[in-house]
């Protein structure tokens, strides 16, 4: 079946450091890939998405590229801020499985000033 | 826009009692709502999908008689955990979609259920 694996956290960085959160997936079809962010006390928000191989999703300085050859969708940001502290979820949606979202376990990011 | 609320945010109940969790779409009509469960350090697991006015579709392994879902209006869905036990303690999250299916989902902040 479909699954998403992302790096365990927490990830602790200093402000302005480079961020990478790894995400790999297993899917039988051609899924769309997503990154969601959950700030403390709030619901999950869509951060970025990519719908086909080699697409790059980007938003708020975050980027992720859909790599079919490595089945990966790693999240990156060149310079993190304290306000980026949150939980980040990688997810996929596969039309062959009823278009449902399948989530990774989430990675806690803590940015220190 | 696209705000989803959940109530309560936190609830503690005794074993054997039932607990109802509400999920509301505040500024849009949700044709489809989803209920997820999240265990510590685990991913969100989809429990069921509900469309307004029809019966919910439960995922494999989810007891429909234990987790009652009602989607009576386009802005409200409820999840009732019946005869709760400590193993039902978890974080329950709902999401809502303005379109049929799961095209775009807007998530609520979650409800922490603790069964003592």
Coordinates of C-alpha atoms in Angstrom, one line a residue:
Chain A
X1 CA 0.0 0.0 0.0
X2 CA 0.9 3.7 0.0
X3 CA 3.1 5.1 2.7
X4 CA 5.2 8.1 3.6
X5 CA 8.3 8.1 5.7
X6 CA 9.9 11.3 7.0
X7 CA 12.8 11.9 9.3
X8 CA 12.3 11.8 13.0
X9 CA 12.6 14.9 15.0
X10 CA 12.8 17.1 16.7
X11 CA 15.1 19.1 14.5
X12 CA 16.7 22.0 16.3
X13 CA 18.3 24.8 14.4
X14 CA 19.6 28.3 15.0
X15 CA 18.0 31.2 13.2
X16 CA 19.2 31.6 9.6
X17 CA 20.4 28.0 9.4
X18 CA 19.6 25.8 6.4
X19 CA 16.7 23.4 6.8
X20 CA 16.2 20.0 5.2
X21 CA 13.5 17.6 6.3
X22 CA 13.6 14.3 4.3
X23 CA 10.5 12.6 3.0
X24 CA 10.3 9.5 0.9
X25 CA 7.2 7.7 -0.3
X26 CA 5.9 4.4 -1.6
X27 CA 3.0 4.5 -4.0
X28 CA 1.6 2.2 -6.7
X29 CA 0.2 5.0 -8.9
X30 CA 1.3 8.5 -9.7
X31 CA 0.6 10.5 -6.5
X32 CA 0.5 14.1 -5.8
X33 CA 2.8 15.2 -2.9
X34 CA 2.3 17.7 -0.2
X35 CA 3.9 19.4 2.8
X36 CA 1.6 20.5 5.6
X37 CA 2.6 22.6 8.6
X38 CA 1.0 22.7 12.0
X39 CA 1.7 25.7 14.2
X40 CA 1.1 25.3 17.9
X41 CA -2.6 25.3 18.7
X42 CA -3.7 25.4 15.1
X43 CA -4.8 23.0 12.4
X44 CA -2.7 21.7 9.6
X45 CA -2.2 24.1 6.8
X46 CA -1.1 23.3 3.3
X47 CA 2.5 24.6 2.8
X48 CA 3.2 23.5 -0.7
X49 CA 2.5 20.7 -3.2
X50 CA 3.6 19.1 -6.4
X51 CA 1.5 17.0 -8.7
X52 CA 4.0 15.4 -11.1
X53 CA 7.6 14.3 -11.4
X54 CA 10.1 17.1 -11.4
X55 CA 7.6 19.7 -10.2
X56 CA 8.9 22.1 -7.6
X57 CA 6.5 23.3 -5.0
X58 CA 7.4 26.5 -3.1
X59 CA 5.9 28.9 -0.5
X60 CA 7.1 31.2 2.2
X61 CA 10.8 30.4 1.3
X62 CA 10.2 26.6 1.5
X63 CA 10.8 24.4 -1.5
X64 CA 10.4 20.7 -2.3
X65 CA 11.0 18.9 -5.6
X66 CA 9.1 15.8 -6.7
X67 CA 11.8 13.2 -7.5
X68 CA 10.3 10.1 -9.0
X69 CA 13.6 8.3 -9.4
X70 CA 14.3 8.5 -5.7
X71 CA 10.7 8.6 -4.6
X72 CA 11.5 11.7 -2.5
X73 CA 10.0 15.1 -1.7
X74 CA 12.5 16.7 0.7
X75 CA 11.5 20.0 2.2
X76 CA 14.2 22.8 2.2
X77 CA 14.5 26.3 3.3
X78 CA 17.7 28.4 3.0
X79 CA 17.3 30.5 6.2
X80 CA 14.9 29.5 8.9
X81 CA 13.2 31.9 11.4
X82 CA 12.0 31.4 14.9
X83 CA 8.4 31.7 13.5
X84 CA 9.0 28.6 11.4
X85 CA 8.9 26.5 14.5
X86 CA 6.1 24.0 14.0
X87 CA 5.4 20.4 13.0
X88 CA 5.8 19.5 9.4
X89 CA 3.9 16.7 7.7
X90 CA 4.7 15.1 4.3
X91 CA 1.7 13.5 2.6
X92 CA 0.7 11.9 -0.7
X93 CA -2.6 11.6 -2.5
X94 CA -3.1 8.8 -4.9
X95 CA -6.1 8.6 -7.2
X96 CA -5.8 4.9 -7.3
X97 CA -6.6 4.8 -3.6
X98 CA -9.7 7.0 -3.6
X99 CA -7.8 10.2 -3.5
X100 CA -7.2 10.0 0.2
X101 CA -4.3 11.7 2.0
X102 CA -1.6 9.5 3.5
X103 CA 0.6 11.3 6.0
X104 CA 4.0 10.8 7.4
X105 CA 4.6 10.9 11.1
X106 CA 5.5 14.5 11.2
X107 CA 8.7 16.3 12.1
X108 CA 9.0 18.8 14.9
X109 CA 11.1 21.8 14.0
X110 CA 12.5 24.1 16.7
X111 CA 14.3 27.3 15.7
X112 CA 16.3 29.1 18.4
X113 CA 17.2 32.8 18.2
Chain B
X1 CA -10.9 32.1 4.8
X2 CA -11.4 28.3 5.0
X3 CA -11.4 28.0 8.8
X4 CA -12.3 24.8 10.5
X5 CA -13.0 24.6 14.2
X6 CA -13.2 21.7 16.6
X7 CA -14.9 21.6 20.0
X8 CA -13.8 20.7 22.6
X9 CA -10.1 21.2 22.2
X10 CA -9.4 18.9 25.2
X11 CA -11.7 16.5 27.0
X12 CA -11.2 14.0 29.8
X13 CA -13.8 11.3 30.4
X14 CA -14.3 8.2 32.4
X15 CA -14.1 4.7 31.0
X16 CA -17.5 3.6 29.7
X17 CA -18.9 7.0 28.9
X18 CA -19.4 8.5 25.5
X19 CA -17.8 11.7 24.2
X20 CA -18.9 13.9 21.3
X21 CA -16.5 16.0 19.2
X22 CA -17.8 18.7 16.9
X23 CA -16.1 19.8 13.7
X24 CA -17.4 23.0 12.0
X25 CA -16.5 24.8 8.8
X26 CA -16.9 28.4 9.7
X27 CA -16.8 30.2 6.4
X28 CA -17.5 27.6 3.7
X29 CA -19.8 24.7 3.1
X30 CA -18.2 21.4 3.4
X31 CA -19.5 18.7 1.2
X32 CA -17.0 16.3 2.6
X33 CA -15.5 16.0 6.0
X34 CA -12.8 13.6 7.2
X35 CA -11.9 12.3 10.7
X36 CA -8.3 11.4 11.5
X37 CA -6.7 9.9 14.6
X38 CA -3.1 10.7 15.6
X39 CA -1.1 8.6 18.0
X40 CA 2.1 10.1 19.6
X41 CA 4.9 10.2 17.2
X42 CA 2.7 8.6 14.5
X43 CA 1.1 9.9 11.4
X44 CA -2.5 10.9 11.0
X45 CA -4.6 7.9 10.3
X46 CA -7.8 8.4 8.3
X47 CA -10.7 7.0 10.2
X48 CA -13.7 7.9 8.0
X49 CA -15.0 10.1 5.3
X50 CA -18.4 11.6 5.5
X51 CA -20.6 13.4 3.0
X52 CA -23.4 15.6 4.1
X53 CA -26.6 13.8 4.4
X54 CA -25.2 10.3 3.8
X55 CA -23.6 7.6 5.9
X56 CA -19.9 7.8 6.6
X57 CA -17.4 5.5 4.9
X58 CA -15.1 4.0 7.4
X59 CA -11.5 2.8 6.8
X60 CA -10.6 -0.8 7.3
X61 CA -10.2 -1.6 11.0
X62 CA -12.2 1.3 12.3
X63 CA -15.3 0.2 14.3
X64 CA -18.2 2.1 13.0
X65 CA -20.4 1.2 16.1
X66 CA -17.7 2.7 18.3
X67 CA -16.9 5.8 16.4
X68 CA -20.2 7.3 15.3
X69 CA -20.0 10.0 12.7
X70 CA -22.9 12.3 11.8
X71 CA -22.6 14.9 9.0
X72 CA -26.1 16.5 9.3
X73 CA -25.4 19.8 7.7
X74 CA -22.9 21.4 5.3
X75 CA -21.0 23.0 8.2
X76 CA -21.1 20.5 11.0
X77 CA -19.9 16.9 11.5
X78 CA -19.7 15.1 14.8
X79 CA -17.7 12.2 16.0
X80 CA -19.0 10.3 19.0
X81 CA -16.7 7.9 20.8
X82 CA -19.1 5.5 22.4
X83 CA -18.2 3.5 25.6
X84 CA -14.8 5.0 25.6
X85 CA -11.8 3.1 27.0
X86 CA -8.3 4.2 27.8
X87 CA -7.0 2.8 24.5
X88 CA -9.3 5.4 22.7
X89 CA -7.2 8.2 24.2
X90 CA -5.7 10.0 21.3
X91 CA -5.7 13.2 19.3
X92 CA -8.6 13.4 16.9
X93 CA -8.4 15.8 13.9
X94 CA -11.1 16.7 11.4
X95 CA -10.8 18.3 8.0
X96 CA -13.3 19.6 5.6
X97 CA -13.4 20.0 1.8
X98 CA -15.7 22.3 -0.1
X99 CA -15.6 20.0 -3.1
X100 CA -16.6 16.3 -3.4
X101 CA -13.8 14.0 -2.6
X102 CA -10.5 15.1 -1.1
X103 CA -9.3 17.7 -3.5
X104 CA -8.4 20.4 -0.9
X105 CA -8.8 19.7 2.8
X106 CA -8.8 22.4 5.5
X107 CA -7.9 21.0 8.9
X108 CA -9.3 21.7 12.4
X109 CA -6.9 22.2 15.4
X110 CA -7.6 18.8 16.9
X111 CA -9.2 17.5 20.0
X112 CA -7.2 15.7 22.7
X113 CA -9.2 12.9 24.3
X114 CA -8.1 11.3 27.5
X115 CA -10.0 8.4 28.9
X116 CA -9.3 7.5 32.5

